């Protein structure tokens, strides 16, 4: 009897090893297939991608072949399990092909809305990638047919807990071994442990499924942050340095002492934030401070807008606006996708969490959604309301519930109108920017002063005639272009032609109301136009896509018809820099230390930072995921010593500003700050300072 039992265990052991090998090969096939679909090669696949698949294969083995007397049930269970895992890879493929990045575990809460609202586009993507989907499902079908033909031996029930424990042990051993490959941010160790790495970069090093599991754990239980903020604070040479000239004007709240604020909280993260902010110097006011003081402001986050939407013939109004006013020659749109990220950065001057936030239950996914319950006093609408006593308005030509805008925007200081809530539209997905403008301008144009925010929609892909906005403008636009222009490129311009009509209407109404020269229009895209094909990109841009940097180089319009000549700015900048720049131009009271962005006219470290913490400065480009620095022509006149310091200072600033942004949102830091430094107190200090300056 004992011998028979031992024989059964031995046979089970062989079956387990055989099945683990099969599951491993299937998982490895899926990982490599998805990687090739995303990166068009296997460059970058390393040993760790192969290792992390092992414990997952062992884990699957622990869930299969339980039934000793019901082999068919074993077959069904294994087939269902493999189909479920294959669905993950199909979902990631379709999400990437639709939205330009992999699906993060932190965005699970948006899944239903995205599926409902993007289904027309997702269905097209599925049809276009049907061969890849078949290739993903192929090993499941082969495995199922093989098992049906040859049978599937069960494992002894006693072994299943040991197999499960084995999978966890192997995973743990791999994690313990990660420092062998280094512990820098861009290593596999950094991809596994860092609180601040983005989903796509981490997936390259860990694999898509292993990274999703790491992110899922982070979303449920949180991921411990490193000491980025404290390291940055301790490295500041000017920490708590006295100001040389008290007559110099800084962008700061008078009397605000972050060091003193530490005594009001026992929270470790808030203490770190206070130390970091105390080590930061506020930016100086400059020759452009107050250039637009007392003017009106129209602030526009335009769906998928980029410099490729600007064409002298097709979009002449946008061309005029982009060529005049304040021209930011080195503006980079930081985000490859996800409107809510670009919108959050544009409105708050802070970085959104692009990866592994600890998603709060009952709150919409994403930093913008999670800001609903947080104090957002330093965002666009609230700052103008507090400093200038202006009631800000916001408009969006889609449903208010999407991304939670019906709650997030009021929390940022706006009175709002949305589709079916103050406005109606002839099409729903996407809808017309012109129709939004026609239904909103009368709300504010005759006010003595106004601040208005628009989130547009017409530029949304895809860029085929199945898109109603593209369809309505396609013939008009195609007649202005070469016959050789790719259909997808014509579609992109046709979508943005609706924004062109909206801007033409807006400028006309402002001029009729004698408000044009007293109004500043700021317009930037929410993200890179990821629906554009490589062929269309090359046709519109005149060069091949550069996914590391130059594909993100774009246009931010700061237009005022009253400026006699354009102001050219060559400072590298990005989405988070626009809000502090606007505050400086309007001479609005703000504290520059509370923002991740920097006034483009101000002093301090300037870098055009991308979502994955890669950045461009005057002298260098730095590919953060690859740990690669590229010298620009401007660096030739600089010493090696200067460039090393420039690089290390900029890298520290980029990392700490991102970490600061995440910590601000997680700790509700602004609520803590203004509980102890009240707006009333600030107002009194501002008044006193103005009186002293006048005297």
XYZ file of C-alpha atoms in Angstrom:
695
model
C 0.000 0.000 0.000
C 2.833 2.365 0.937
C 4.628 1.518 -2.283
C 1.486 2.260 -4.300
C 1.092 5.609 -2.514
C 4.729 6.441 -3.236
C 4.253 5.508 -6.861
C 1.264 7.819 -7.117
C 3.264 10.700 -5.655
C 6.125 10.009 -8.043
C 3.788 9.951 -11.027
C 2.138 13.154 -9.766
C 5.554 14.783 -9.462
C 6.378 13.960 -13.082
C 2.982 15.214 -14.229
C 3.459 18.437 -12.278
C 6.864 19.107 -13.819
C 5.570 18.306 -17.294
C 2.585 20.635 -16.911
C 4.679 23.411 -15.359
C 6.940 23.209 -18.422
C 3.926 23.439 -20.739
C 2.452 26.420 -18.856
C 5.851 28.106 -18.818
C 6.292 27.784 -22.569
C 2.761 29.069 -23.218
C 3.282 32.080 -20.915
C 6.669 32.803 -22.460
C 5.107 32.624 -25.938
C 2.426 35.127 -24.887
C 4.911 37.510 -23.306
C 7.205 37.550 -26.332
C 4.296 37.819 -28.778
C 2.860 40.818 -26.903
C 6.315 42.383 -26.617
C 6.853 42.102 -30.383
C 3.401 43.563 -31.068
C 4.294 46.585 -28.913
C 7.984 47.114 -29.693
C 8.258 45.515 -33.151
C 11.294 43.528 -31.966
C 12.611 41.509 -29.030
C 15.261 44.109 -28.162
C 15.125 44.705 -24.427
C 13.861 41.247 -23.423
C 16.157 39.995 -20.659
C 16.694 37.089 -18.296
C 14.337 38.535 -15.686
C 11.427 38.398 -18.129
C 12.076 34.645 -18.396
C 12.504 34.153 -14.631
C 9.303 35.888 -13.490
C 7.251 33.548 -15.673
C 8.423 30.494 -13.677
C 6.470 31.133 -10.434
C 3.361 32.064 -12.439
C 3.571 28.756 -14.316
C 3.973 26.937 -10.980
C 0.990 28.850 -9.567
C -1.198 27.801 -12.500
C -0.087 24.220 -11.887
C -1.316 24.484 -8.279
C -4.812 25.333 -9.557
C -5.168 22.523 -12.106
C -5.686 18.713 -12.183
C -7.328 18.204 -8.782
C -9.920 15.614 -9.761
C -8.651 12.013 -9.569
C -11.892 10.451 -10.867
C -13.105 13.218 -13.174
C -10.504 13.805 -15.830
C -12.911 15.773 -18.022
C -13.416 18.257 -15.212
C -9.634 18.650 -14.993
C -9.548 19.380 -18.730
C -12.344 21.949 -18.439
C -10.725 23.664 -15.436
C -7.349 23.916 -17.142
C -8.896 25.162 -20.380
C -10.925 27.843 -18.576
C -7.856 28.946 -16.632
C -5.659 29.199 -19.728
C -8.378 31.050 -21.632
C -8.640 33.486 -18.712
C -4.893 34.184 -18.751
C -4.900 34.463 -22.546
C -7.682 37.040 -22.232
C -5.284 39.198 -20.174
C -2.837 39.264 -23.090
C -5.606 39.954 -25.598
C -6.922 42.785 -23.418
C -3.434 44.303 -23.097
C -2.893 44.026 -26.854
C -6.216 45.684 -27.714
C -5.746 48.369 -25.056
C -2.283 49.173 -26.377
C -3.457 49.268 -29.993
C -6.389 51.490 -28.978
C -4.763 53.821 -26.462
C -1.003 53.602 -26.986
C 0.041 52.036 -23.671
C -0.491 48.956 -21.557
C -3.401 48.791 -19.142
C -2.394 49.622 -15.575
C -3.917 47.770 -12.632
C -4.619 51.158 -11.071
C -7.063 51.938 -13.909
C -9.314 48.937 -13.295
C -11.966 51.253 -11.895
C -12.238 52.963 -15.300
C -12.702 49.674 -17.179
C -16.478 49.680 -17.532
C -16.684 53.330 -18.601
C -13.852 52.902 -21.095
C -15.459 49.789 -22.587
C -18.887 51.434 -22.902
C -17.635 54.715 -24.335
C -14.816 53.423 -26.537
C -16.509 50.238 -27.750
C -16.986 51.549 -31.292
C -13.228 52.077 -31.510
C -12.269 48.921 -29.587
C -14.384 46.812 -31.952
C -12.510 48.285 -34.924
C -9.180 47.536 -33.200
C -10.255 43.947 -32.559
C -11.071 43.457 -36.239
C -7.753 44.979 -37.283
C -5.813 42.673 -34.937
C -7.803 39.481 -35.366
C -4.723 37.557 -36.582
C -2.770 38.480 -33.438
C -5.726 37.441 -31.280
C -5.855 34.071 -33.058
C -2.109 33.669 -32.457
C -2.615 34.324 -28.744
C -5.381 31.725 -28.511
C -3.557 29.151 -30.649
C -1.567 27.458 -27.819
C -4.739 27.164 -25.713
C -6.499 25.342 -28.533
C -3.472 23.096 -29.162
C -3.172 22.331 -25.449
C -6.878 21.539 -25.204
C -6.791 19.194 -28.208
C -3.640 17.475 -26.895
C -5.170 16.898 -23.467
C -8.419 15.619 -24.943
C -6.436 13.127 -27.016
C -3.860 12.004 -24.437
C -5.651 12.700 -21.181
C -4.569 14.780 -18.184
C -3.296 12.996 -15.089
C -4.371 14.495 -11.790
C -2.047 15.531 -8.981
C -2.343 14.158 -5.496
C -4.428 16.664 -3.484
C -1.717 16.620 -0.834
C 0.717 18.201 -3.305
C -1.342 21.248 -4.275
C -0.566 23.362 -1.167
C 3.131 22.572 -1.665
C 2.977 23.625 -5.325
C 1.284 26.894 -4.317
C 3.883 27.498 -1.607
C 6.575 26.664 -4.155
C 5.316 29.329 -6.553
C 5.438 31.961 -3.810
C 8.896 30.795 -2.735
C 10.279 30.990 -6.265
C 8.805 34.474 -6.699
C 10.407 35.518 -3.406
C 13.810 34.144 -4.426
C 13.675 36.076 -7.701
C 12.815 39.281 -5.844
C 15.681 38.735 -3.394
C 18.053 38.271 -6.346
C 17.025 41.504 -8.124
C 19.871 43.649 -6.656
C 22.337 41.447 -8.552
C 21.374 43.456 -11.667
C 21.802 46.786 -9.857
C 19.391 48.963 -7.879
C 19.182 52.078 -10.056
C 15.794 53.411 -11.119
C 15.943 51.902 -14.590
C 16.983 48.374 -13.493
C 14.611 45.475 -12.909
C 14.974 46.193 -9.169
C 13.711 49.728 -9.744
C 10.896 48.446 -11.946
C 9.762 46.087 -9.182
C 10.150 48.323 -6.144
C 9.807 51.911 -7.341
C 6.686 53.836 -6.451
C 7.298 56.182 -9.346
C 7.943 54.086 -12.461
C 5.329 53.978 -15.230
C 3.539 50.832 -16.401
C 5.124 50.557 -19.847
C 8.700 50.980 -18.592
C 8.193 48.464 -15.782
C 6.609 45.938 -18.141
C 9.692 45.965 -20.371
C 11.810 44.761 -17.453
C 9.392 42.478 -15.612
C 7.053 41.264 -18.327
C 3.447 42.333 -18.849
C 1.749 39.806 -16.546
C 4.384 39.923 -13.741
C 4.217 43.721 -13.739
C 0.413 43.661 -13.665
C 0.582 41.441 -10.565
C 3.049 43.834 -8.928
C 0.770 46.771 -9.741
C -2.296 44.890 -8.494
C -0.556 44.340 -5.181
C 0.380 48.027 -5.131
C -3.180 49.140 -5.859
C -4.516 46.957 -3.044
C -1.833 47.465 -0.410
C 0.354 50.322 -1.612
C 4.000 50.372 -2.623
C 6.530 51.858 -0.244
C 8.087 55.031 -1.613
C 11.822 55.614 -1.456
C 13.555 58.594 0.146
C 13.584 60.706 -3.022
C 12.209 63.789 -1.274
C 14.554 63.620 1.699
C 17.542 62.941 -0.551
C 16.635 65.987 -2.604
C 16.187 68.149 0.496
C 19.518 67.105 1.977
C 21.357 67.759 -1.291
C 20.165 71.375 -1.561
C 23.185 73.617 -1.168
C 20.946 76.589 -0.566
C 18.832 74.962 2.145
C 17.375 77.637 4.416
C 19.848 80.143 2.955
C 19.007 83.782 3.792
C 17.833 85.916 0.916
C 20.536 88.317 -0.182
C 18.235 91.227 -0.992
C 14.926 91.600 0.805
C 13.733 94.084 -1.839
C 13.720 91.326 -4.467
C 10.244 89.962 -5.158
C 9.695 86.204 -5.017
C 6.757 84.028 -6.060
C 5.857 82.944 -2.542
C 3.249 83.306 0.163
C 4.638 85.815 2.657
C 5.403 84.324 6.035
C 4.964 80.713 4.912
C 7.580 78.653 6.765
C 7.502 74.966 5.828
C 10.052 74.157 8.505
C 7.746 75.593 11.148
C 4.749 73.669 9.752
C 6.392 70.324 10.582
C 5.367 70.651 14.221
C 1.674 70.437 13.284
C 1.794 66.905 11.902
C 3.054 63.490 12.969
C 2.561 62.073 9.468
C 5.913 60.900 8.069
C 5.060 61.814 4.460
C 3.897 65.308 5.417
C 7.095 65.770 7.405
C 9.136 64.758 4.324
C 7.145 67.172 2.171
C 7.754 70.021 4.582
C 11.482 69.296 4.659
C 11.626 69.136 0.874
C 9.601 72.320 0.321
C 11.661 74.096 2.968
C 14.773 73.261 0.936
C 13.248 74.730 -2.235
C 13.786 78.374 -3.123
C 10.818 80.293 -4.539
C 11.332 81.617 -8.052
C 12.015 85.281 -8.630
C 9.559 87.570 -10.322
C 10.871 88.747 -13.674
C 10.375 91.142 -16.562
C 7.250 89.275 -17.700
C 5.575 89.292 -14.289
C 2.228 91.032 -14.663
C 2.382 91.325 -18.457
C -1.298 90.291 -18.552
C -2.358 91.565 -15.143
C -6.088 92.313 -15.117
C -6.744 90.466 -18.409
C -9.306 87.750 -19.076
C -8.154 84.150 -19.428
C -9.470 81.336 -21.622
C -7.625 78.119 -20.784
C -8.102 75.229 -23.217
C -7.030 71.600 -22.885
C -7.507 70.305 -26.429
C -8.075 66.612 -27.115
C -5.067 65.080 -28.958
C -3.917 68.526 -30.083
C -0.321 68.791 -31.270
C 1.845 70.884 -33.562
C 0.805 68.477 -36.342
C -2.707 69.941 -36.183
C -1.351 73.346 -37.180
C -1.378 73.981 -40.906
C -1.353 77.432 -42.499
C -3.898 76.339 -45.112
C -6.141 73.934 -43.160
C -6.146 75.540 -39.709
C -5.214 79.207 -40.311
C -6.655 80.466 -37.012
C -4.625 77.971 -34.993
C -1.604 78.811 -37.150
C -1.998 82.521 -36.405
C -2.399 81.890 -32.679
C 0.608 79.540 -32.533
C 2.843 81.959 -34.470
C 2.038 85.016 -32.359
C 1.699 85.864 -28.699
C 4.143 83.946 -26.499
C 5.689 81.167 -28.595
C 7.161 78.254 -26.629
C 9.616 76.821 -29.137
C 10.619 73.853 -26.974
C 7.325 72.739 -25.476
C 6.866 68.992 -24.990
C 3.510 67.384 -24.291
C 4.425 64.979 -21.496
C 1.824 62.255 -22.006
C 1.317 59.522 -24.613
C -2.362 59.006 -23.729
C -5.055 59.250 -21.015
C -6.742 62.649 -21.136
C -7.177 62.902 -17.392
C -3.396 62.889 -16.821
C -2.695 65.793 -19.174
C -5.717 67.665 -17.882
C -4.609 67.258 -14.251
C -1.077 68.503 -15.006
C -2.439 71.457 -16.997
C -4.849 72.556 -14.249
C -2.732 71.846 -11.165
C 0.920 72.231 -12.178
C 1.502 68.822 -10.561
C 2.342 65.400 -11.965
C -0.364 62.745 -11.957
C 0.523 59.260 -10.775
C 1.035 57.380 -14.054
C 1.475 53.949 -12.498
C 0.879 52.359 -9.162
C -1.244 54.598 -6.971
C -2.954 52.967 -4.019
C -6.445 53.328 -5.483
C -8.947 54.515 -2.882
C -12.070 52.389 -2.767
C -15.146 54.185 -4.008
C -13.092 56.887 -5.722
C -12.525 57.146 -9.463
C -9.197 55.749 -10.647
C -6.408 58.111 -11.601
C -4.989 61.121 -9.792
C -7.595 63.496 -11.240
C -10.393 61.260 -9.996
C -8.818 60.831 -6.576
C -8.465 64.601 -6.212
C -12.235 64.810 -5.650
C -11.795 64.360 -1.909
C -8.641 66.486 -1.637
C -8.018 70.197 -1.120
C -7.150 71.661 -4.533
C -6.730 75.304 -3.483
C -3.702 75.901 -5.705
C -5.329 74.884 -9.007
C -6.373 77.309 -11.755
C -9.987 78.043 -10.807
C -9.414 78.270 -7.058
C -6.361 80.544 -7.289
C -8.160 83.084 -9.491
C -11.204 82.912 -7.230
C -9.114 83.536 -4.107
C -6.630 86.069 -5.508
C -8.715 87.909 -8.085
C -12.237 87.232 -6.832
C -13.237 85.874 -10.241
C -15.782 83.095 -10.609
C -14.245 80.594 -13.036
C -16.325 78.550 -15.490
C -15.598 75.191 -17.133
C -17.119 73.482 -20.192
C -16.724 70.013 -21.670
C -18.569 68.576 -24.650
C -19.043 65.146 -23.132
C -20.837 63.669 -20.135
C -19.915 65.082 -16.743
C -19.607 61.711 -15.034
C -16.777 60.594 -17.318
C -13.484 60.832 -15.384
C -15.640 62.302 -12.603
C -15.438 65.829 -14.032
C -18.790 66.767 -12.513
C -16.965 66.513 -9.154
C -13.290 67.135 -9.948
C -13.755 70.426 -11.788
C -16.011 72.050 -9.138
C -13.425 70.964 -6.551
C -10.844 72.880 -8.604
C -12.960 76.018 -8.457
C -15.162 75.881 -11.564
C -18.873 76.278 -12.253
C -19.485 73.665 -14.957
C -21.600 72.716 -17.952
C -21.418 69.348 -19.730
C -23.210 67.380 -22.407
C -26.855 66.938 -21.327
C -26.145 69.202 -18.368
C -26.433 72.711 -19.758
C -25.429 71.845 -23.335
C -26.689 69.524 -26.094
C -24.867 68.212 -29.159
C -25.753 66.700 -32.517
C -23.181 63.906 -32.092
C -22.093 62.188 -28.904
C -18.743 60.487 -29.549
C -16.969 62.670 -30.328
C -18.978 65.867 -30.245
C -18.397 69.282 -31.758
C -16.031 71.849 -30.214
C -17.756 74.529 -32.282
C -21.156 73.623 -30.828
C -19.649 73.816 -27.323
C -18.247 77.261 -28.041
C -21.560 78.478 -29.488
C -23.410 77.363 -26.341
C -20.959 78.812 -23.814
C -19.513 82.154 -24.931
C -22.585 84.172 -23.941
C -22.204 82.985 -20.332
C -19.112 85.125 -19.779
C -18.222 87.378 -22.698
C -19.958 90.472 -21.343
C -18.542 90.099 -17.827
C -16.075 92.707 -16.597
C -13.499 89.906 -16.098
C -13.665 86.199 -16.718
C -11.653 82.990 -16.410
C -12.915 80.114 -18.548
C -11.687 76.555 -18.974
C -12.529 74.253 -21.897
C -11.827 70.546 -22.252
C -12.419 69.877 -25.956
C -13.387 66.582 -27.606
C -13.507 66.868 -31.405
C -9.856 65.869 -31.877
C -10.434 62.386 -30.486
C -9.550 59.411 -32.706
C -9.937 57.268 -34.511
C -9.284 59.277 -37.645
C -11.505 57.442 -40.112
C -14.846 58.470 -41.565
C -16.550 56.249 -38.964
C -15.790 59.177 -36.644
C -18.668 61.681 -37.157
C -16.451 64.768 -36.719
C -13.914 63.435 -39.222
C -16.736 62.520 -41.601
C -18.277 66.004 -41.485
C -14.974 67.754 -42.290
C -13.147 65.162 -44.381
C -14.028 66.411 -47.878
C -13.354 70.041 -46.961
C -9.925 69.218 -45.550
C -8.890 66.709 -48.223
C -9.433 69.337 -50.924
C -6.764 71.513 -49.248
C -4.156 68.743 -49.123
C -2.024 66.716 -51.502
C -3.661 63.611 -52.904
C -0.770 61.598 -51.477
C -1.565 62.590 -47.879
C -2.392 59.390 -45.937
C -6.076 58.929 -45.109
C -5.283 58.739 -41.396
C -3.445 62.090 -41.574
C -6.343 63.725 -43.431
C -8.642 62.343 -40.720
C -6.502 63.868 -37.955
C -6.619 67.292 -39.596
C -10.359 66.876 -40.232
C -10.921 66.196 -36.530
C -8.906 69.284 -35.579
C -10.664 71.360 -38.216
C -13.591 71.404 -35.772
C -11.292 72.983 -33.166
C -10.193 75.455 -35.853
C -13.823 76.472 -36.424
C -14.353 76.782 -32.673
C -11.318 79.074 -32.314
C -12.367 81.175 -35.302
C -15.812 81.617 -33.736
C -14.312 82.455 -30.322
C -11.956 85.134 -31.681
C -14.773 86.662 -33.710
C -17.064 86.877 -30.661
C -14.281 88.336 -28.500
C -13.578 90.987 -31.115
C -17.265 91.899 -31.453
C -17.490 92.299 -27.669
C -14.312 94.441 -27.629
C -12.647 91.791 -25.413
C -10.084 90.324 -27.813
C -7.078 92.440 -26.843
C -7.915 92.086 -23.148
C -8.091 88.271 -23.306
C -5.300 85.689 -23.180
C -5.978 82.280 -24.726
C -3.833 79.390 -23.521
C -4.208 76.164 -25.513
C -2.314 72.873 -25.168
C -3.024 69.219 -25.899
C -3.878 66.665 -23.259
C -1.574 64.044 -24.789
C 0.222 62.930 -27.927
C -2.203 61.952 -30.779
C -1.746 58.201 -30.337
C -4.283 57.292 -33.035
C -1.925 58.646 -35.703
C -0.176 55.980 -37.756
C 3.595 56.173 -38.250
C 2.982 56.927 -41.932
C 0.691 59.843 -41.048
C 3.103 61.151 -38.439
C 5.874 61.230 -41.019
C 3.609 62.915 -43.581
C 2.535 65.655 -41.154
C 5.837 66.103 -39.322
C 8.297 65.435 -42.126
C 10.255 62.952 -40.043
C 9.867 59.458 -38.616
C 8.345 59.039 -35.125
C 10.773 59.177 -32.205
C 8.958 57.470 -29.345
C 11.649 58.425 -26.830
C 11.516 62.224 -27.204
C 10.630 64.134 -30.342
C 7.187 62.620 -30.869
C 6.243 64.550 -27.730
C 7.561 67.881 -28.993
C 4.508 70.007 -29.648
C 2.894 73.421 -29.292
C 1.396 75.319 -26.387
C -0.353 78.489 -27.500
C -0.312 81.565 -25.238
C -2.072 84.074 -27.486
C -3.011 87.688 -26.985
C -4.004 89.836 -29.943
C -2.743 92.952 -28.176
C 0.921 91.956 -28.238
C 2.706 93.989 -30.921
C 5.173 91.215 -31.724
C 5.615 87.587 -30.650
C 7.723 86.683 -27.620
C 9.975 83.749 -28.525
C 10.863 81.404 -25.648
C 13.509 78.694 -26.113
C 13.293 77.335 -22.559
C 12.474 73.588 -22.541
C 9.090 73.170 -20.869
C 6.098 70.844 -20.579
C 2.504 70.584 -19.310
C 3.175 71.250 -15.614
C 5.083 74.466 -16.418
C 2.109 76.231 -18.027
C 0.107 77.018 -14.876
C 2.952 78.744 -12.944
C 3.857 80.606 -16.151
C 0.282 81.877 -16.453
C 0.188 82.879 -12.772
C 3.380 84.898 -13.260
C 2.069 86.573 -16.421
C -1.144 87.553 -14.635
C 0.743 88.553 -11.468
C -1.516 86.267 -9.465
C -0.318 85.531 -5.932
C 1.073 82.001 -5.843
C 3.889 80.101 -4.167
C 6.161 78.515 -6.773
C 7.383 75.893 -4.294
C 3.965 74.220 -4.304
C 4.163 73.274 -7.989
C 6.137 70.678 -9.898
C 6.272 73.049 -12.860
C 8.362 76.203 -13.230
C 7.539 79.563 -14.806
C 9.281 79.469 -18.204
C 10.523 83.042 -17.655
C 11.745 82.343 -14.128
C 14.994 81.147 -12.622
C 15.643 77.625 -11.381
C 16.018 74.284 -13.134
C 14.115 73.991 -16.420
C 13.408 70.624 -18.026
C 10.796 69.353 -20.443
C 9.832 66.229 -18.526
C 7.931 63.271 -19.971
C 5.527 60.923 -18.182
C 8.282 58.318 -17.635
C 10.708 60.879 -16.119
C 12.793 61.145 -19.267
C 13.643 64.796 -19.850
C 15.115 67.372 -22.218
C 17.119 70.408 -21.109
C 19.060 73.089 -22.925
C 22.094 70.799 -23.104
C 21.003 67.169 -22.807
C 18.325 64.568 -23.364
C 18.016 61.813 -20.780
C 16.167 58.572 -21.479
C 15.191 57.596 -17.934
C 14.023 53.990 -18.598
C 17.262 53.222 -20.455
C 19.577 55.286 -18.248
C 20.995 56.926 -21.383
C 22.147 60.543 -21.699
C 22.410 62.253 -25.100
C 24.393 65.489 -25.481
C 22.775 68.225 -27.573
C 24.774 70.603 -29.819
C 24.491 73.352 -27.170
C 26.593 71.172 -24.836
C 29.702 71.502 -27.007
C 30.622 74.827 -25.425
C 30.289 73.475 -21.878
C 32.861 71.647 -19.759
C 32.475 68.032 -18.737
C 32.327 69.126 -15.107
C 29.490 71.560 -15.833
C 27.506 68.941 -17.748
C 27.896 66.334 -14.996
C 26.563 68.778 -12.405
C 23.822 69.941 -14.764
C 22.739 66.334 -15.299
C 22.785 65.342 -11.617
C 20.940 68.508 -10.522
C 18.275 68.093 -13.202
C 17.792 64.391 -12.535
C 17.362 65.073 -8.812
C 14.851 67.855 -9.580
C 12.858 65.697 -12.005
C 12.627 62.771 -9.581
C 11.821 64.916 -6.547
C 9.175 67.011 -8.339
C 7.395 63.853 -9.426
C 7.655 62.351 -5.930
C 6.441 65.622 -4.410
C 3.386 65.641 -6.678
C 2.408 62.109 -5.692
C 2.932 62.797 -1.988
C 0.868 66.010 -2.151
C -2.135 64.115 -3.527
C -1.776 61.090 -1.253
C -1.478 63.099 1.978
C -3.990 65.820 1.049
C -1.108 68.167 1.801
C -2.813 71.376 0.724
C -5.566 70.814 3.261
C -2.929 70.421 5.962
C -1.066 73.480 4.665
C -4.028 75.850 4.541
C -5.392 74.626 7.867
C -2.255 76.161 9.335
C -1.667 78.958 6.860
C -5.126 80.258 6.146
C -6.227 82.160 3.073
C -7.379 84.992 5.351
C -3.922 85.152 6.933
C -2.333 85.116 3.489
C -4.597 87.935 2.327
C -3.630 90.140 5.252
C 0.067 89.521 4.641
C -0.330 90.288 0.931
C -2.087 93.560 1.731
C 0.580 94.539 4.238
C 3.355 93.712 1.765
C 1.677 95.833 -0.951
C 1.402 98.795 1.420
C 5.058 98.498 2.400
C 6.119 98.313 -1.250
C 4.076 101.403 -2.091
C 5.573 103.312 0.835
